[in-house]
Amino acid sequence: MMKALCFAMFACAFNLLLGYTGLLSFGHAAFLGSAGYATGWLVRSAGWPPELGVVAGTAIAALLGLVVGLVAIRRQGIYFAMITLAMAQMVYFICLQAPFTGGEDGLQGVPRGKLFGLLPLQNDLVMYFVVLAVFVAVFLFIVRIVHSPYGQVLKAIRENEPRTISLGYDVDRYKLLAFVLSTAIAGLAGSLKTLVLGFTTLSDVHWSLSGEVVLMTLLGGMGTFAGPVVGAFTIVGLQNYLADRVGSWVTVIIGATFVVCVLAFRRGIVGELIAWQKRRADRSAPSS
């Protein structure tokens, strides 16, 4: 459950960028993984308390997002996606070669410690409620962003960027802020994931994880609040349930599930439910 909540935060962060701003990033795993490495090293090797390690990891992900965003944000469509992928691969090779990351072995044995010196995070129940509280706070924060005037501008950029520019909005500044917010939340998810599992590895910065978060968002329903959460729980649940039963075939099964979902309900699980409820409400409404 804690791992699923961390990935749900990751998917919600990605949905803020893709679902509400219309920017497709193929390198979002770099921000989750870099924050995880930073938190793991600071807590294990530097002796930082877990709360400061998480804050530092989130800040590093946001700073990295600012650097990548300044380079990529002026491009659109596939060019933006390719720049994010290229920058993410640079982060991957840095994590592979840097001496403090553990290379192919990753960072092992990251202690959870005590939150604020009081709450023993070694207790799984305490750790679960901390992760749950952070997830709820992040979810409500994203809802607030989307419903704010800033969020309405993001939707306008997604629907018609030239018209938004004609209205006088500095589109690049809005998109850059959305990118940094998304990367910061992704970094928060990565930092918590490192504390939950006690380790972080190269798989956390690999491009395949960036593909997984795209799958989670599209499967659950892009541009909906609950969609990424449903998609993350579905993918993580399938991976955990099928890993011991079918081995490496779990990737094939998840891929086939995604293909069926795209063909059967293109809006995603939650998107199709919302559309069905809307059609039902329209049919039951009295005709004028």
mmCIF file of C-alpha atoms in Angstrom:
data_model
loop_
_atom_site.group_PDB
_atom_site.id
_atom_site.type_symbol
_atom_site.label_atom_id
_atom_site.label_comp_id
_atom_site.label_asym_id
_atom_site.label_seq_id
_atom_site.Cartn_x
_atom_site.Cartn_y
_atom_site.Cartn_z
ATOM 1 C CA MET A 1 0.000 0.000 0.000
ATOM 2 C CA MET A 2 2.801 2.440 0.814
ATOM 3 C CA LYS A 3 4.514 1.719 -2.498
ATOM 4 C CA ALA A 4 1.205 2.142 -4.343
ATOM 5 C CA LEU A 5 0.579 5.482 -2.607
ATOM 6 C CA CYS A 6 4.040 6.707 -3.616
ATOM 7 C CA PHE A 7 3.406 5.767 -7.234
ATOM 8 C CA ALA A 8 -0.048 7.347 -7.040
ATOM 9 C CA MET A 9 1.639 10.619 -6.013
ATOM 10 C CA PHE A 10 4.047 10.186 -8.917
ATOM 11 C CA ALA A 11 1.170 9.635 -11.355
ATOM 12 C CA CYS A 12 -0.759 12.640 -9.982
ATOM 13 C CA ALA A 13 2.335 14.794 -10.512
ATOM 14 C CA PHE A 14 2.637 13.561 -14.081
ATOM 15 C CA ASN A 15 -1.077 14.116 -14.689
ATOM 16 C CA LEU A 16 -0.708 17.749 -13.620
ATOM 17 C CA LEU A 17 1.750 18.146 -16.483
ATOM 18 C CA LEU A 18 0.101 15.981 -19.156
ATOM 19 C CA GLY A 19 -3.574 15.985 -18.237
ATOM 20 C CA TYR A 20 -3.962 19.663 -17.341
ATOM 21 C CA THR A 21 -1.125 21.387 -19.220
ATOM 22 C CA GLY A 22 -0.782 19.140 -22.267
ATOM 23 C CA LEU A 23 2.973 18.509 -21.909
ATOM 24 C CA LEU A 24 4.201 14.936 -22.415
ATOM 25 C CA SER A 25 7.422 14.188 -20.540
ATOM 26 C CA PHE A 26 9.329 10.982 -21.271
ATOM 27 C CA GLY A 27 11.839 11.588 -18.492
ATOM 28 C CA HIS A 28 9.851 11.997 -15.306
ATOM 29 C CA ALA A 29 11.576 9.045 -13.633
ATOM 30 C CA ALA A 30 14.735 11.175 -13.428
ATOM 31 C CA PHE A 31 13.097 13.451 -10.868
ATOM 32 C CA LEU A 32 11.670 10.622 -8.777
ATOM 33 C CA GLY A 33 14.974 8.758 -8.835
ATOM 34 C CA SER A 34 17.274 11.740 -8.216
ATOM 35 C CA ALA A 35 15.221 12.733 -5.175
ATOM 36 C CA GLY A 36 15.335 9.137 -3.953
ATOM 37 C CA TYR A 37 19.120 9.004 -4.280
ATOM 38 C CA ALA A 38 19.515 12.374 -2.540
ATOM 39 C CA THR A 39 17.267 11.390 0.354
ATOM 40 C CA GLY A 40 18.871 7.965 0.679
ATOM 41 C CA TRP A 41 22.427 9.326 0.792
ATOM 42 C CA LEU A 42 21.600 12.175 3.168
ATOM 43 C CA VAL A 43 19.732 9.921 5.619
ATOM 44 C CA ARG A 44 22.134 6.973 5.449
ATOM 45 C CA SER A 45 25.562 8.556 4.987
ATOM 46 C CA ALA A 46 25.159 12.134 6.222
ATOM 47 C CA GLY A 47 22.961 11.223 9.194
ATOM 48 C CA TRP A 48 20.155 13.647 8.362
ATOM 49 C CA PRO A 49 16.727 13.115 9.974
ATOM 50 C CA PRO A 50 14.113 11.713 7.570
ATOM 51 C CA GLU A 51 12.036 14.894 7.339
ATOM 52 C CA LEU A 52 15.053 16.970 6.246
ATOM 53 C CA GLY A 53 16.103 14.235 3.829
ATOM 54 C CA VAL A 54 12.658 14.269 2.196
ATOM 55 C CA VAL A 55 12.632 18.073 1.984
ATOM 56 C CA ALA A 56 16.119 18.087 0.451
ATOM 57 C CA GLY A 57 15.205 15.393 -2.074
ATOM 58 C CA THR A 58 12.092 17.310 -3.097
ATOM 59 C CA ALA A 59 14.093 20.521 -3.452
ATOM 60 C CA ILE A 60 16.730 18.802 -5.605
ATOM 61 C CA ALA A 61 14.020 17.373 -7.872
ATOM 62 C CA ALA A 62 12.442 20.823 -8.204
ATOM 63 C CA LEU A 63 15.831 22.406 -9.001
ATOM 64 C CA LEU A 64 16.552 19.719 -11.583
ATOM 65 C CA GLY A 65 13.078 20.292 -13.011
ATOM 66 C CA LEU A 66 13.829 24.013 -13.296
ATOM 67 C CA VAL A 67 17.034 23.308 -15.222
ATOM 68 C CA VAL A 68 15.375 20.793 -17.559
ATOM 69 C CA GLY A 69 12.304 23.005 -17.935
ATOM 70 C CA LEU A 70 14.345 26.041 -18.971
ATOM 71 C CA VAL A 71 15.858 23.944 -21.757
ATOM 72 C CA ALA A 72 12.747 22.059 -22.873
ATOM 73 C CA ILE A 73 9.789 24.337 -22.235
ATOM 74 C CA ARG A 74 10.213 26.414 -25.401
ATOM 75 C CA ARG A 75 9.650 23.333 -27.531
ATOM 76 C CA GLN A 76 6.338 21.614 -28.124
ATOM 77 C CA GLY A 77 5.012 18.156 -28.852
ATOM 78 C CA ILE A 78 7.483 15.413 -29.652
ATOM 79 C CA TYR A 79 10.443 17.810 -29.405
ATOM 80 C CA PHE A 80 9.610 18.596 -25.780
ATOM 81 C CA ALA A 81 9.222 14.877 -25.035
ATOM 82 C CA MET A 82 12.555 14.006 -26.662
ATOM 83 C CA ILE A 83 14.429 16.727 -24.762
ATOM 84 C CA THR A 84 13.057 15.463 -21.446
ATOM 85 C CA LEU A 85 14.040 11.910 -22.399
ATOM 86 C CA ALA A 86 17.574 12.975 -23.340
ATOM 87 C CA MET A 87 18.047 14.932 -20.111
ATOM 88 C CA ALA A 88 16.684 11.990 -18.111
ATOM 89 C CA GLN A 89 19.211 9.656 -19.746
ATOM 90 C CA MET A 90 21.972 12.033 -18.668
ATOM 91 C CA VAL A 91 20.695 11.760 -15.085
ATOM 92 C CA TYR A 92 20.632 7.955 -15.428
ATOM 93 C CA PHE A 93 24.279 7.769 -16.459
ATOM 94 C CA ILE A 94 25.289 10.188 -13.683
ATOM 95 C CA CYS A 95 23.573 7.894 -11.169
ATOM 96 C CA LEU A 96 25.333 4.928 -12.767
ATOM 97 C CA GLN A 97 28.816 6.446 -12.583
ATOM 98 C CA ALA A 98 28.712 8.662 -9.468
ATOM 99 C CA PRO A 99 30.585 7.104 -6.509
ATOM 100 C CA PHE A 100 27.964 7.965 -3.891
ATOM 101 C CA THR A 101 25.047 6.230 -5.691
ATOM 102 C CA GLY A 102 26.366 2.688 -5.368
ATOM 103 C CA GLY A 103 26.362 2.158 -9.139
ATOM 104 C CA GLU A 104 24.457 -0.928 -10.237
ATOM 105 C CA ASP A 105 23.934 -1.994 -6.613
ATOM 106 C CA GLY A 106 22.120 1.226 -5.715
ATOM 107 C CA LEU A 107 21.814 2.664 -2.232
ATOM 108 C CA GLN A 108 20.986 -0.102 0.232
ATOM 109 C CA GLY A 109 20.095 -0.040 3.909
ATOM 110 C CA VAL A 110 18.538 3.421 4.124
ATOM 111 C CA PRO A 111 17.182 3.792 7.697
ATOM 112 C CA ARG A 112 13.755 5.272 8.274
ATOM 113 C CA GLY A 113 14.713 6.947 11.547
ATOM 114 C CA LYS A 114 12.257 8.980 13.607
ATOM 115 C CA LEU A 115 10.065 11.706 12.151
ATOM 116 C CA PHE A 116 10.759 14.977 14.028
ATOM 117 C CA GLY A 117 12.583 12.812 16.567
ATOM 118 C CA LEU A 118 9.247 11.485 17.847
ATOM 119 C CA LEU A 119 7.470 9.115 15.451
ATOM 120 C CA PRO A 120 9.313 5.814 14.920
ATOM 121 C CA LEU A 121 9.086 5.210 11.178
ATOM 122 C CA GLN A 122 10.502 1.693 11.635
ATOM 123 C CA ASN A 123 6.948 0.780 12.592
ATOM 124 C CA ASP A 124 5.179 -0.013 9.323
ATOM 125 C CA LEU A 125 1.830 1.249 10.623
ATOM 126 C CA VAL A 126 3.318 4.642 11.580
ATOM 127 C CA MET A 127 5.107 4.862 8.232
ATOM 128 C CA TYR A 128 1.893 3.994 6.402
ATOM 129 C CA PHE A 129 -0.096 6.781 8.030
ATOM 130 C CA VAL A 130 2.705 9.285 7.328
ATOM 131 C CA VAL A 131 2.710 8.314 3.643
ATOM 132 C CA LEU A 132 -1.095 8.404 3.552
ATOM 133 C CA ALA A 133 -1.158 11.889 5.118
ATOM 134 C CA VAL A 134 1.388 13.182 2.603
ATOM 135 C CA PHE A 135 -0.572 11.636 -0.270
ATOM 136 C CA VAL A 136 -3.837 13.255 0.850
ATOM 137 C CA ALA A 137 -2.086 16.616 1.218
ATOM 138 C CA VAL A 138 -0.561 16.325 -2.259
ATOM 139 C CA PHE A 139 -3.887 15.275 -3.778
ATOM 140 C CA LEU A 140 -5.716 18.236 -2.222
ATOM 141 C CA PHE A 141 -2.892 20.552 -3.294
ATOM 142 C CA ILE A 142 -3.254 19.439 -6.919
ATOM 143 C CA VAL A 143 -7.040 19.864 -6.743
ATOM 144 C CA ARG A 144 -6.505 23.395 -5.441
ATOM 145 C CA ILE A 145 -4.036 24.187 -8.225
ATOM 146 C CA VAL A 146 -6.369 22.965 -10.954
ATOM 147 C CA HIS A 147 -9.360 24.905 -9.589
ATOM 148 C CA SER A 148 -7.354 28.106 -9.129
ATOM 149 C CA PRO A 149 -7.103 30.871 -11.777
ATOM 150 C CA TYR A 150 -3.620 29.553 -12.531
ATOM 151 C CA GLY A 151 -5.083 26.114 -13.218
ATOM 152 C CA GLN A 152 -7.651 27.590 -15.585
ATOM 153 C CA VAL A 153 -4.822 29.166 -17.577
ATOM 154 C CA LEU A 154 -3.092 25.774 -17.736
ATOM 155 C CA LYS A 155 -6.270 24.258 -19.169
ATOM 156 C CA ALA A 156 -6.453 27.081 -21.706
ATOM 157 C CA ILE A 157 -2.864 26.357 -22.755
ATOM 158 C CA ARG A 158 -3.735 22.697 -23.181
ATOM 159 C CA GLU A 159 -6.807 23.434 -25.293
ATOM 160 C CA ASN A 160 -5.504 26.304 -27.450
ATOM 161 C CA GLU A 161 -2.042 27.705 -26.776
ATOM 162 C CA PRO A 162 -2.032 30.352 -29.571
ATOM 163 C CA ARG A 163 -5.318 31.805 -28.304
ATOM 164 C CA THR A 164 -3.951 31.880 -24.748
ATOM 165 C CA ILE A 165 -0.924 33.811 -26.004
ATOM 166 C CA SER A 166 -3.217 36.228 -27.827
ATOM 167 C CA LEU A 167 -4.968 36.944 -24.515
ATOM 168 C CA GLY A 168 -1.698 38.269 -23.119
ATOM 169 C CA TYR A 169 -0.535 35.360 -20.958
ATOM 170 C CA ASP A 170 3.154 34.501 -20.695
ATOM 171 C CA VAL A 171 2.633 30.883 -21.675
ATOM 172 C CA ASP A 172 6.237 29.775 -21.186
ATOM 173 C CA ARG A 173 6.250 31.044 -17.604
ATOM 174 C CA TYR A 174 3.011 29.189 -16.799
ATOM 175 C CA LYS A 175 4.303 25.966 -18.343
ATOM 176 C CA LEU A 176 7.649 26.236 -16.575
ATOM 177 C CA LEU A 177 5.957 26.640 -13.186
ATOM 178 C CA ALA A 178 3.708 23.643 -13.918
ATOM 179 C CA PHE A 179 6.779 21.610 -14.873
ATOM 180 C CA VAL A 180 8.638 22.535 -11.681
ATOM 181 C CA LEU A 181 5.593 21.781 -9.518
ATOM 182 C CA SER A 182 5.193 18.413 -11.219
ATOM 183 C CA THR A 183 8.858 17.508 -10.761
ATOM 184 C CA ALA A 184 8.807 18.593 -7.109
ATOM 185 C CA ILE A 185 5.835 16.334 -6.354
ATOM 186 C CA ALA A 186 7.509 13.499 -8.260
ATOM 187 C CA GLY A 187 10.612 14.058 -6.136
ATOM 188 C CA LEU A 188 8.526 13.936 -2.961
ATOM 189 C CA ALA A 189 7.131 10.583 -4.091
ATOM 190 C CA GLY A 190 10.647 9.296 -4.788
ATOM 191 C CA SER A 191 11.967 10.438 -1.411
ATOM 192 C CA LEU A 192 9.129 8.730 0.453
ATOM 193 C CA LYS A 193 9.542 5.587 -1.653
ATOM 194 C CA THR A 194 13.208 5.382 -0.637
ATOM 195 C CA LEU A 195 12.287 5.626 3.050
ATOM 196 C CA VAL A 196 9.499 3.058 2.675
ATOM 197 C CA LEU A 197 11.596 0.421 0.885
ATOM 198 C CA GLY A 198 14.953 1.271 2.473
ATOM 199 C CA PHE A 199 16.789 1.412 -0.847
ATOM 200 C CA THR A 200 16.873 3.062 -4.250
ATOM 201 C CA THR A 201 18.321 1.633 -7.454
ATOM 202 C CA LEU A 202 18.931 2.510 -11.096
ATOM 203 C CA SER A 203 15.451 1.270 -11.968
ATOM 204 C CA ASP A 204 14.120 4.416 -10.262
ATOM 205 C CA VAL A 205 15.801 6.637 -12.874
ATOM 206 C CA HIS A 206 15.412 4.317 -15.863
ATOM 207 C CA TRP A 207 13.346 5.410 -18.867
ATOM 208 C CA SER A 208 11.036 2.393 -18.433
ATOM 209 C CA LEU A 209 9.656 3.914 -15.226
ATOM 210 C CA SER A 210 8.849 7.075 -17.177
ATOM 211 C CA GLY A 211 6.843 4.846 -19.509
ATOM 212 C CA GLU A 212 5.076 3.218 -16.577
ATOM 213 C CA VAL A 213 3.819 6.541 -15.219
ATOM 214 C CA VAL A 214 2.446 7.391 -18.676
ATOM 215 C CA LEU A 215 0.662 4.034 -18.626
ATOM 216 C CA MET A 216 -0.748 4.675 -15.134
ATOM 217 C CA THR A 217 -2.094 8.070 -16.139
ATOM 218 C CA LEU A 218 -3.680 6.959 -19.407
ATOM 219 C CA LEU A 219 -5.085 3.761 -17.920
ATOM 220 C CA GLY A 220 -6.755 5.544 -15.021
ATOM 221 C CA GLY A 221 -7.903 8.574 -16.979
ATOM 222 C CA MET A 222 -5.844 11.547 -18.098
ATOM 223 C CA GLY A 223 -7.142 14.917 -16.946
ATOM 224 C CA THR A 224 -9.108 13.509 -14.006
ATOM 225 C CA PHE A 225 -8.207 13.720 -10.330
ATOM 226 C CA ALA A 226 -8.817 10.090 -9.376
ATOM 227 C CA GLY A 227 -7.615 8.585 -12.656
ATOM 228 C CA PRO A 228 -3.867 8.515 -11.928
ATOM 229 C CA VAL A 229 -4.547 7.050 -8.469
ATOM 230 C CA VAL A 230 -6.662 4.250 -9.946
ATOM 231 C CA GLY A 231 -4.075 3.640 -12.659
ATOM 232 C CA ALA A 232 -1.186 3.504 -10.179
ATOM 233 C CA PHE A 233 -2.983 1.088 -7.859
ATOM 234 C CA THR A 234 -3.951 -1.080 -10.846
ATOM 235 C CA ILE A 235 -0.420 -1.319 -12.242
ATOM 236 C CA VAL A 236 1.306 -1.803 -8.876
ATOM 237 C CA GLY A 237 -1.336 -4.331 -7.862
ATOM 238 C CA LEU A 238 -0.890 -6.323 -11.074
ATOM 239 C CA GLN A 239 2.893 -6.260 -10.710
ATOM 240 C CA ASN A 240 2.783 -7.501 -7.111
ATOM 241 C CA TYR A 241 0.115 -10.123 -7.776
ATOM 242 C CA LEU A 242 1.529 -11.524 -11.004
ATOM 243 C CA ALA A 243 5.275 -11.279 -10.364
ATOM 244 C CA ASP A 244 5.465 -14.560 -8.423
ATOM 245 C CA ARG A 245 3.024 -16.332 -10.737
ATOM 246 C CA VAL A 246 4.099 -15.488 -14.276
ATOM 247 C CA GLY A 247 7.562 -13.991 -13.795
ATOM 248 C CA SER A 248 8.724 -11.702 -16.589
ATOM 249 C CA TRP A 249 5.430 -12.228 -18.440
ATOM 250 C CA VAL A 250 3.908 -9.621 -16.132
ATOM 251 C CA THR A 251 5.138 -6.911 -18.539
ATOM 252 C CA VAL A 252 3.352 -8.589 -21.442
ATOM 253 C CA ILE A 253 0.127 -8.902 -19.458
ATOM 254 C CA ILE A 254 0.217 -5.259 -18.359
ATOM 255 C CA GLY A 255 0.922 -4.187 -21.946
ATOM 256 C CA ALA A 256 -1.989 -6.246 -23.253
ATOM 257 C CA THR A 257 -4.237 -4.784 -20.546
ATOM 258 C CA PHE A 258 -3.259 -1.296 -21.636
ATOM 259 C CA VAL A 259 -3.973 -2.073 -25.292
ATOM 260 C CA VAL A 260 -7.416 -3.428 -24.427
ATOM 261 C CA CYS A 261 -8.185 -0.384 -22.291
ATOM 262 C CA VAL A 262 -7.116 2.030 -25.027
ATOM 263 C CA LEU A 263 -9.265 0.229 -27.595
ATOM 264 C CA ALA A 264 -12.278 -0.266 -25.322
ATOM 265 C CA PHE A 265 -12.340 2.985 -23.349
ATOM 266 C CA ARG A 266 -9.955 5.648 -24.587
ATOM 267 C CA ARG A 267 -10.727 8.067 -21.746
ATOM 268 C CA GLY A 268 -9.368 5.642 -19.161
ATOM 269 C CA ILE A 269 -11.229 3.924 -16.340
ATOM 270 C CA VAL A 270 -12.260 7.031 -14.417
ATOM 271 C CA GLY A 271 -12.768 9.076 -17.581
ATOM 272 C CA GLU A 272 -15.230 6.557 -18.973
ATOM 273 C CA LEU A 273 -17.120 6.430 -15.666
ATOM 274 C CA ILE A 274 -17.446 10.224 -15.654
ATOM 275 C CA ALA A 275 -18.627 10.221 -19.279
ATOM 276 C CA TRP A 276 -21.159 7.466 -18.519
ATOM 277 C CA GLN A 277 -22.542 9.405 -15.554
ATOM 278 C CA LYS A 278 -22.821 12.520 -17.702
ATOM 279 C CA ARG A 279 -24.702 10.656 -20.447
ATOM 280 C CA ARG A 280 -27.016 9.141 -17.851
ATOM 281 C CA ALA A 281 -27.693 12.558 -16.311
ATOM 282 C CA ASP A 282 -28.426 14.043 -19.751
ATOM 283 C CA ARG A 283 -30.920 11.279 -20.541
ATOM 284 C CA SER A 284 -32.699 11.653 -17.212
ATOM 285 C CA ALA A 285 -32.881 15.473 -17.448
ATOM 286 C CA PRO A 286 -36.374 16.726 -18.413
ATOM 287 C CA SER A 287 -36.509 18.007 -21.975
ATOM 288 C CA SER A 288 -37.425 21.660 -22.371
#
